[in-house]
Structures are given as C-alpha cells and as structure tokens.
Amino acid sequence: GKNYGFSGFLFGLAFMARFFLILATIAVFSILICNSINKKIKNKPIFSFLGFFILPLISYLILNYYLYSSLLFPFYLQYWMSKNTGWVFNQPFYYYFFNLFKENFLVIFAIFGLYYIHKKNEKNNAIIALIFLFLFLPYLFIEHNEIRLIIPALPFLAIIISYGLFNFIKIFKKYQNFLLYSVLIIFFIITLPKLKFSNYEDNFDP
C-alpha cells in the first residue's frame, strides 16, 4: 500500500508541474482498476493511489484560491492558451515521427519493442508501453506541436527502444554481439558530433 500511495503522491506533484501528465495518471489508474476487476489486487491500493494523488492537488487548489481568488484559474489559463495559441505551432501529422527519427535513428526499434511487448504479454513492460502511448498519442491530434511537449514520454520511449533492439538482435543468434556493438558504434558516430555540451546558440557562453 505504501508504494501505491507514494506513486500517487508523485503523480500528483507531476500533474501540478505539467497538467498534461494527468494522461500518465489515467494510464496507471486504469491498470489498477483492471487489476482490481481481475482480482489481481485488492481495492485498498487503488484508494491509496488516488488519495495520495489528490493530497497535493488539494494544496494546489487552496493556493490557487489564495493567489487568484479562483481554484481553477491556472486550468482556465492553460485551456485558453491551448485553444488560442496552438495554431502558431501547428505541424503535419508526421511531425513527431520524423523529428524523433532525425534525432535518433534507433527510434525505429520502438516498433519492434511494442510488438514484442504485445507478443510476450509481460505485465511490467505492458505498463511502460501503456504510459508511453497515453503520453504520446494525444499530441498527434492537437494543434500545438513541439518536441519539448513529449519530453515526459521520452524515458518510456527509450525503454521500449532498448527492449525492441535487444529482442530483435536475439534473432541473429551467432551475430548478437557483433550487431549490438555495430549499432552502438554507429549511434555514437552519428550522435557525438551533434552534442552541444555546455555550448548553446545564445551568445552567453564565454
């Protein structure tokens, strides 16, 4: 119960930092509900998760009322901004797919990762995949498109990529190590020259 409560509390803090992270909370809460229906867990963890999620949210709403005389002012503001400014950053449907591949060609292995997760039906990997899909897919259908918006989904994407890569390489039993090292070498050759380290195009660096 403690782990569920602590997870709910962290999700509550994440939601306050970025409202769209409620999508990840919905994914996890949906999994808990399904596990409860299938008798895999009791109802107590669900109430623990939900209760600790609401705890920081209540504090946030009280602070909103104190600062703005409105419990929901930041939510209204976010809704207004999403509705009225998104068109400036509108991009084609393939925007995220193209730019993710441009930044890291290994993203192609996410397809294999999702395939193997579905095929092997492993609980923990399925949770990671579901959270990623909840965090990523909605952005394909909104007007405001920027890579920075999907940053919360990238850690889950990286796990799926690595899972897909390792399972794909296992097909070639005799050449597993060779293929793995080859992919890593190609990755570093392509990636390292692109790294800025502490140098940015802001003219502030000495």
PDB file of C-alpha atoms in Angstrom:
ATOM      1  CA  GLY A   1       0.000   0.000   0.000  1.00  0.00           C
ATOM      2  CA  LYS A   2       2.833   2.399   0.794  1.00  0.00           C
ATOM      3  CA  ASN A   3       4.313   2.086  -2.692  1.00  0.00           C
ATOM      4  CA  TYR A   4       0.958   2.782  -4.317  1.00  0.00           C
ATOM      5  CA  GLY A   5       0.448   5.807  -2.096  1.00  0.00           C
ATOM      6  CA  PHE A   6       3.912   7.177  -2.775  1.00  0.00           C
ATOM      7  CA  SER A   7       3.398   6.664  -6.517  1.00  0.00           C
ATOM      8  CA  GLY A   8       0.088   8.519  -6.344  1.00  0.00           C
ATOM      9  CA  PHE A   9       1.746  11.385  -4.474  1.00  0.00           C
ATOM     10  CA  LEU A  10       4.499  11.682  -7.112  1.00  0.00           C
ATOM     11  CA  PHE A  11       1.920  11.627  -9.896  1.00  0.00           C
ATOM     12  CA  GLY A  12       0.078  14.409  -8.083  1.00  0.00           C
ATOM     13  CA  LEU A  13       3.230  16.532  -7.959  1.00  0.00           C
ATOM     14  CA  ALA A  14       3.911  15.796 -11.633  1.00  0.00           C
ATOM     15  CA  PHE A  15       0.380  16.846 -12.566  1.00  0.00           C
ATOM     16  CA  MET A  16       0.832  20.180 -10.791  1.00  0.00           C
ATOM     17  CA  ALA A  17       4.088  20.750 -12.691  1.00  0.00           C
ATOM     18  CA  ARG A  18       2.538  19.910 -16.056  1.00  0.00           C
ATOM     19  CA  PHE A  19      -1.196  19.417 -16.436  1.00  0.00           C
ATOM     20  CA  PHE A  20      -0.950  17.064 -19.419  1.00  0.00           C
ATOM     21  CA  LEU A  21       0.790  14.496 -17.209  1.00  0.00           C
ATOM     22  CA  ILE A  22      -2.696  13.632 -15.999  1.00  0.00           C
ATOM     23  CA  LEU A  23      -2.611  11.311 -19.029  1.00  0.00           C
ATOM     24  CA  ALA A  24       0.038   9.149 -17.350  1.00  0.00           C
ATOM     25  CA  THR A  25      -2.026   9.116 -14.165  1.00  0.00           C
ATOM     26  CA  ILE A  26      -5.067   7.944 -16.126  1.00  0.00           C
ATOM     27  CA  ALA A  27      -2.991   5.130 -17.661  1.00  0.00           C
ATOM     28  CA  VAL A  28      -1.745   3.882 -14.288  1.00  0.00           C
ATOM     29  CA  PHE A  29      -5.144   4.276 -12.627  1.00  0.00           C
ATOM     30  CA  SER A  30      -6.757   2.323 -15.482  1.00  0.00           C
ATOM     31  CA  ILE A  31      -4.277  -0.504 -14.940  1.00  0.00           C
ATOM     32  CA  LEU A  32      -5.076  -0.569 -11.225  1.00  0.00           C
ATOM     33  CA  ILE A  33      -8.808  -0.708 -11.971  1.00  0.00           C
ATOM     34  CA  CYS A  34      -8.333  -3.585 -14.431  1.00  0.00           C
ATOM     35  CA  ASN A  35      -6.175  -5.493 -11.937  1.00  0.00           C
ATOM     36  CA  SER A  36      -8.830  -4.978  -9.282  1.00  0.00           C
ATOM     37  CA  ILE A  37     -11.583  -6.238 -11.584  1.00  0.00           C
ATOM     38  CA  ASN A  38      -9.473  -9.300 -12.409  1.00  0.00           C
ATOM     39  CA  LYS A  39      -8.872  -9.880  -8.678  1.00  0.00           C
ATOM     40  CA  LYS A  40      -5.098  -9.400  -9.072  1.00  0.00           C
ATOM     41  CA  ILE A  41      -5.021  -6.681  -6.415  1.00  0.00           C
ATOM     42  CA  LYS A  42      -7.392  -5.514  -3.717  1.00  0.00           C
ATOM     43  CA  ASN A  43      -9.236  -2.193  -3.730  1.00  0.00           C
ATOM     44  CA  LYS A  44      -7.044  -0.702  -0.991  1.00  0.00           C
ATOM     45  CA  PRO A  45      -4.065   0.105  -3.305  1.00  0.00           C
ATOM     46  CA  ILE A  46      -6.436   1.951  -5.639  1.00  0.00           C
ATOM     47  CA  PHE A  47      -7.770   4.161  -2.855  1.00  0.00           C
ATOM     48  CA  SER A  48      -4.225   4.656  -1.581  1.00  0.00           C
ATOM     49  CA  PHE A  49      -3.010   5.762  -5.022  1.00  0.00           C
ATOM     50  CA  LEU A  50      -5.988   8.053  -5.593  1.00  0.00           C
ATOM     51  CA  GLY A  51      -5.931   9.528  -2.084  1.00  0.00           C
ATOM     52  CA  PHE A  52      -2.255  10.445  -2.187  1.00  0.00           C
ATOM     53  CA  PHE A  53      -2.687  11.802  -5.725  1.00  0.00           C
ATOM     54  CA  ILE A  54      -5.423  14.151  -4.510  1.00  0.00           C
ATOM     55  CA  LEU A  55      -3.414  15.276  -1.461  1.00  0.00           C
ATOM     56  CA  PRO A  56      -1.006  17.664  -3.271  1.00  0.00           C
ATOM     57  CA  LEU A  57      -3.812  18.629  -5.643  1.00  0.00           C
ATOM     58  CA  ILE A  58      -5.915  19.925  -2.750  1.00  0.00           C
ATOM     59  CA  SER A  59      -2.962  22.000  -1.530  1.00  0.00           C
ATOM     60  CA  TYR A  60      -2.554  23.355  -5.058  1.00  0.00           C
ATOM     61  CA  LEU A  61      -6.220  24.333  -5.320  1.00  0.00           C
ATOM     62  CA  ILE A  62      -6.089  26.107  -1.949  1.00  0.00           C
ATOM     63  CA  LEU A  63      -3.008  28.041  -3.083  1.00  0.00           C
ATOM     64  CA  ASN A  64      -4.801  28.982  -6.311  1.00  0.00           C
ATOM     65  CA  TYR A  65      -7.714  30.383  -4.359  1.00  0.00           C
ATOM     66  CA  TYR A  66      -5.358  32.369  -2.136  1.00  0.00           C
ATOM     67  CA  LEU A  67      -3.398  33.821  -5.077  1.00  0.00           C
ATOM     68  CA  TYR A  68      -6.106  34.255  -7.730  1.00  0.00           C
ATOM     69  CA  SER A  69      -9.392  34.034  -5.809  1.00  0.00           C
ATOM     70  CA  SER A  70     -10.181  31.066  -8.038  1.00  0.00           C
ATOM     71  CA  LEU A  71      -9.499  27.373  -7.501  1.00  0.00           C
ATOM     72  CA  LEU A  72      -9.214  26.648 -11.220  1.00  0.00           C
ATOM     73  CA  PHE A  73      -7.597  29.782 -12.680  1.00  0.00           C
ATOM     74  CA  PRO A  74      -4.387  28.019 -13.934  1.00  0.00           C
ATOM     75  CA  PHE A  75      -6.551  25.369 -15.609  1.00  0.00           C
ATOM     76  CA  TYR A  76      -8.635  28.028 -17.372  1.00  0.00           C
ATOM     77  CA  LEU A  77      -5.449  29.782 -18.446  1.00  0.00           C
ATOM     78  CA  GLN A  78      -3.964  26.572 -19.820  1.00  0.00           C
ATOM     79  CA  TYR A  79      -7.187  25.837 -21.706  1.00  0.00           C
ATOM     80  CA  TRP A  80      -7.253  29.345 -23.192  1.00  0.00           C
ATOM     81  CA  MET A  81      -3.611  29.154 -24.275  1.00  0.00           C
ATOM     82  CA  SER A  82      -4.063  25.706 -25.825  1.00  0.00           C
ATOM     83  CA  LYS A  83      -7.149  26.863 -27.703  1.00  0.00           C
ATOM     84  CA  ASN A  84      -5.853  30.226 -28.959  1.00  0.00           C
ATOM     85  CA  THR A  85      -2.092  29.855 -29.461  1.00  0.00           C
ATOM     86  CA  GLY A  86      -1.702  26.288 -30.695  1.00  0.00           C
ATOM     87  CA  TRP A  87      -2.185  27.150 -34.358  1.00  0.00           C
ATOM     88  CA  VAL A  88       1.136  29.062 -34.370  1.00  0.00           C
ATOM     89  CA  PHE A  89       2.966  25.792 -33.739  1.00  0.00           C
ATOM     90  CA  ASN A  90       0.806  23.594 -35.941  1.00  0.00           C
ATOM     91  CA  GLN A  91       2.708  20.908 -37.855  1.00  0.00           C
ATOM     92  CA  PRO A  92       1.808  17.948 -40.125  1.00  0.00           C
ATOM     93  CA  PHE A  93       0.695  14.654 -38.576  1.00  0.00           C
ATOM     94  CA  TYR A  94       4.103  13.040 -39.152  1.00  0.00           C
ATOM     95  CA  TYR A  95       5.968  15.844 -37.322  1.00  0.00           C
ATOM     96  CA  TYR A  96       6.862  13.850 -34.189  1.00  0.00           C
ATOM     97  CA  PHE A  97       7.713  10.648 -36.066  1.00  0.00           C
ATOM     98  CA  PHE A  98      10.018  12.467 -38.467  1.00  0.00           C
ATOM     99  CA  ASN A  99      11.803  14.551 -35.841  1.00  0.00           C
ATOM    100  CA  LEU A 100      12.246  11.706 -33.380  1.00  0.00           C
ATOM    101  CA  PHE A 101      13.854   9.618 -36.120  1.00  0.00           C
ATOM    102  CA  LYS A 102      16.009  12.575 -37.170  1.00  0.00           C
ATOM    103  CA  GLU A 103      17.281  12.970 -33.602  1.00  0.00           C
ATOM    104  CA  ASN A 104      17.835   9.250 -33.007  1.00  0.00           C
ATOM    105  CA  PHE A 105      17.569   6.612 -35.729  1.00  0.00           C
ATOM    106  CA  LEU A 106      17.242   3.913 -33.053  1.00  0.00           C
ATOM    107  CA  VAL A 107      13.665   5.079 -32.514  1.00  0.00           C
ATOM    108  CA  ILE A 108      12.716   2.676 -35.308  1.00  0.00           C
ATOM    109  CA  PHE A 109      13.236  -0.150 -32.806  1.00  0.00           C
ATOM    110  CA  ALA A 110      10.322   1.199 -30.763  1.00  0.00           C
ATOM    111  CA  ILE A 111       8.092  -0.522 -33.313  1.00  0.00           C
ATOM    112  CA  PHE A 112       9.764  -3.850 -32.509  1.00  0.00           C
ATOM    113  CA  GLY A 113       9.605  -3.014 -28.801  1.00  0.00           C
ATOM    114  CA  LEU A 114       5.847  -2.524 -28.888  1.00  0.00           C
ATOM    115  CA  TYR A 115       5.476  -5.687 -30.966  1.00  0.00           C
ATOM    116  CA  TYR A 116       7.465  -7.842 -28.534  1.00  0.00           C
ATOM    117  CA  ILE A 117       5.713  -6.319 -25.519  1.00  0.00           C
ATOM    118  CA  HIS A 118       2.377  -7.273 -27.058  1.00  0.00           C
ATOM    119  CA  LYS A 119       3.637 -10.712 -28.093  1.00  0.00           C
ATOM    120  CA  LYS A 120       5.208 -11.680 -24.751  1.00  0.00           C
ATOM    121  CA  ASN A 121       2.441 -10.048 -22.690  1.00  0.00           C
ATOM    122  CA  GLU A 122       4.739  -9.140 -19.785  1.00  0.00           C
ATOM    123  CA  LYS A 123       2.983  -7.061 -17.140  1.00  0.00           C
ATOM    124  CA  ASN A 124       5.711  -4.539 -16.295  1.00  0.00           C
ATOM    125  CA  ASN A 125       6.597  -3.888 -19.933  1.00  0.00           C
ATOM    126  CA  ALA A 126       2.925  -3.519 -20.816  1.00  0.00           C
ATOM    127  CA  ILE A 127       2.564  -0.817 -18.154  1.00  0.00           C
ATOM    128  CA  ILE A 128       5.527   1.095 -19.605  1.00  0.00           C
ATOM    129  CA  ALA A 129       4.081   0.813 -23.110  1.00  0.00           C
ATOM    130  CA  LEU A 130       0.648   1.976 -21.977  1.00  0.00           C
ATOM    131  CA  ILE A 131       2.039   5.011 -20.148  1.00  0.00           C
ATOM    132  CA  PHE A 132       4.086   5.932 -23.224  1.00  0.00           C
ATOM    133  CA  LEU A 133       1.087   5.644 -25.544  1.00  0.00           C
ATOM    134  CA  PHE A 134      -1.074   7.747 -23.220  1.00  0.00           C
ATOM    135  CA  LEU A 135       1.632  10.427 -23.076  1.00  0.00           C
ATOM    136  CA  PHE A 136       2.444  10.397 -26.784  1.00  0.00           C
ATOM    137  CA  LEU A 137      -0.626   9.654 -28.895  1.00  0.00           C
ATOM    138  CA  PRO A 138      -2.801  12.625 -27.791  1.00  0.00           C
ATOM    139  CA  TYR A 139      -0.191  15.058 -29.108  1.00  0.00           C
ATOM    140  CA  LEU A 140      -0.723  13.707 -32.609  1.00  0.00           C
ATOM    141  CA  PHE A 141      -4.221  15.173 -32.604  1.00  0.00           C
ATOM    142  CA  ILE A 142      -3.725  18.633 -31.101  1.00  0.00           C
ATOM    143  CA  GLU A 143      -2.723  21.776 -32.971  1.00  0.00           C
ATOM    144  CA  HIS A 144       0.273  22.707 -30.818  1.00  0.00           C
ATOM    145  CA  ASN A 145       3.245  20.582 -31.924  1.00  0.00           C
ATOM    146  CA  GLU A 146       6.698  20.917 -30.370  1.00  0.00           C
ATOM    147  CA  ILE A 147       9.195  18.212 -29.447  1.00  0.00           C
ATOM    148  CA  ARG A 148       9.533  19.645 -25.941  1.00  0.00           C
ATOM    149  CA  LEU A 149       5.908  18.727 -25.247  1.00  0.00           C
ATOM    150  CA  ILE A 150       6.610  14.997 -25.465  1.00  0.00           C
ATOM    151  CA  ILE A 151       9.697  15.076 -23.208  1.00  0.00           C
ATOM    152  CA  PRO A 152       7.790  13.263 -20.402  1.00  0.00           C
ATOM    153  CA  ALA A 153       7.194  10.370 -22.819  1.00  0.00           C
ATOM    154  CA  LEU A 154      10.833  10.027 -23.894  1.00  0.00           C
ATOM    155  CA  PRO A 155      12.130   7.959 -20.921  1.00  0.00           C
ATOM    156  CA  PHE A 156       9.415   5.376 -21.598  1.00  0.00           C
ATOM    157  CA  LEU A 157      10.218   5.508 -25.313  1.00  0.00           C
ATOM    158  CA  ALA A 158      13.902   4.838 -24.546  1.00  0.00           C
ATOM    159  CA  ILE A 159      12.976   1.727 -22.554  1.00  0.00           C
ATOM    160  CA  ILE A 160      10.764   0.468 -25.380  1.00  0.00           C
ATOM    161  CA  ILE A 161      13.532   1.140 -27.932  1.00  0.00           C
ATOM    162  CA  SER A 162      16.107  -0.813 -25.918  1.00  0.00           C
ATOM    163  CA  TYR A 163      13.647  -3.684 -25.392  1.00  0.00           C
ATOM    164  CA  GLY A 164      12.910  -3.831 -29.113  1.00  0.00           C
ATOM    165  CA  LEU A 165      16.596  -3.601 -30.055  1.00  0.00           C
ATOM    166  CA  PHE A 166      17.731  -6.434 -27.786  1.00  0.00           C
ATOM    167  CA  ASN A 167      14.873  -8.733 -28.784  1.00  0.00           C
ATOM    168  CA  PHE A 168      15.434  -8.002 -32.473  1.00  0.00           C
ATOM    169  CA  ILE A 169      19.150  -8.761 -32.219  1.00  0.00           C
ATOM    170  CA  LYS A 170      18.396 -12.069 -30.470  1.00  0.00           C
ATOM    171  CA  ILE A 171      17.012 -13.301 -33.808  1.00  0.00           C
ATOM    172  CA  PHE A 172      20.574 -13.408 -35.132  1.00  0.00           C
ATOM    173  CA  LYS A 173      21.968 -15.781 -32.513  1.00  0.00           C
ATOM    174  CA  LYS A 174      25.510 -16.132 -33.878  1.00  0.00           C
ATOM    175  CA  TYR A 175      25.959 -12.417 -34.524  1.00  0.00           C
ATOM    176  CA  GLN A 176      24.276 -10.860 -31.492  1.00  0.00           C
ATOM    177  CA  ASN A 177      27.374  -9.194 -30.031  1.00  0.00           C
ATOM    178  CA  PHE A 178      28.627  -8.045 -33.416  1.00  0.00           C
ATOM    179  CA  LEU A 179      25.301  -6.445 -34.316  1.00  0.00           C
ATOM    180  CA  LEU A 180      24.887  -4.827 -30.903  1.00  0.00           C
ATOM    181  CA  TYR A 181      28.363  -3.282 -30.930  1.00  0.00           C
ATOM    182  CA  SER A 182      27.903  -2.187 -34.533  1.00  0.00           C
ATOM    183  CA  VAL A 183      24.651  -0.397 -33.708  1.00  0.00           C
ATOM    184  CA  LEU A 184      26.269   1.301 -30.693  1.00  0.00           C
ATOM    185  CA  ILE A 185      29.301   2.431 -32.712  1.00  0.00           C
ATOM    186  CA  ILE A 186      27.079   3.853 -35.469  1.00  0.00           C
ATOM    187  CA  PHE A 187      24.947   5.561 -32.828  1.00  0.00           C
ATOM    188  CA  PHE A 188      27.950   7.276 -31.228  1.00  0.00           C
ATOM    189  CA  ILE A 189      29.454   8.259 -34.583  1.00  0.00           C
ATOM    190  CA  ILE A 190      26.198   9.983 -35.567  1.00  0.00           C
ATOM    191  CA  THR A 191      25.297  11.409 -32.156  1.00  0.00           C
ATOM    192  CA  LEU A 192      28.533  12.699 -30.608  1.00  0.00           C
ATOM    193  CA  PRO A 193      29.208  15.417 -33.243  1.00  0.00           C
ATOM    194  CA  LYS A 194      25.695  16.776 -32.597  1.00  0.00           C
ATOM    195  CA  LEU A 195      26.150  17.216 -28.845  1.00  0.00           C
ATOM    196  CA  LYS A 196      26.476  20.828 -27.743  1.00  0.00           C
ATOM    197  CA  PHE A 197      27.562  20.009 -24.194  1.00  0.00           C
ATOM    198  CA  SER A 198      27.674  23.441 -22.497  1.00  0.00           C
ATOM    199  CA  ASN A 199      27.721  25.459 -25.707  1.00  0.00           C
ATOM    200  CA  TYR A 200      24.411  26.898 -26.852  1.00  0.00           C
ATOM    201  CA  GLU A 201      23.402  29.337 -29.520  1.00  0.00           C
ATOM    202  CA  ASP A 202      22.504  32.041 -27.032  1.00  0.00           C
ATOM    203  CA  ASN A 203      25.749  34.034 -27.169  1.00  0.00           C
ATOM    204  CA  PHE A 204      26.034  33.809 -23.381  1.00  0.00           C
ATOM    205  CA  ASP A 205      28.861  31.259 -23.277  1.00  0.00           C
ATOM    206  CA  PRO A 206      32.358  32.678 -22.640  1.00  0.00           C
TER     207      PRO A 206
END
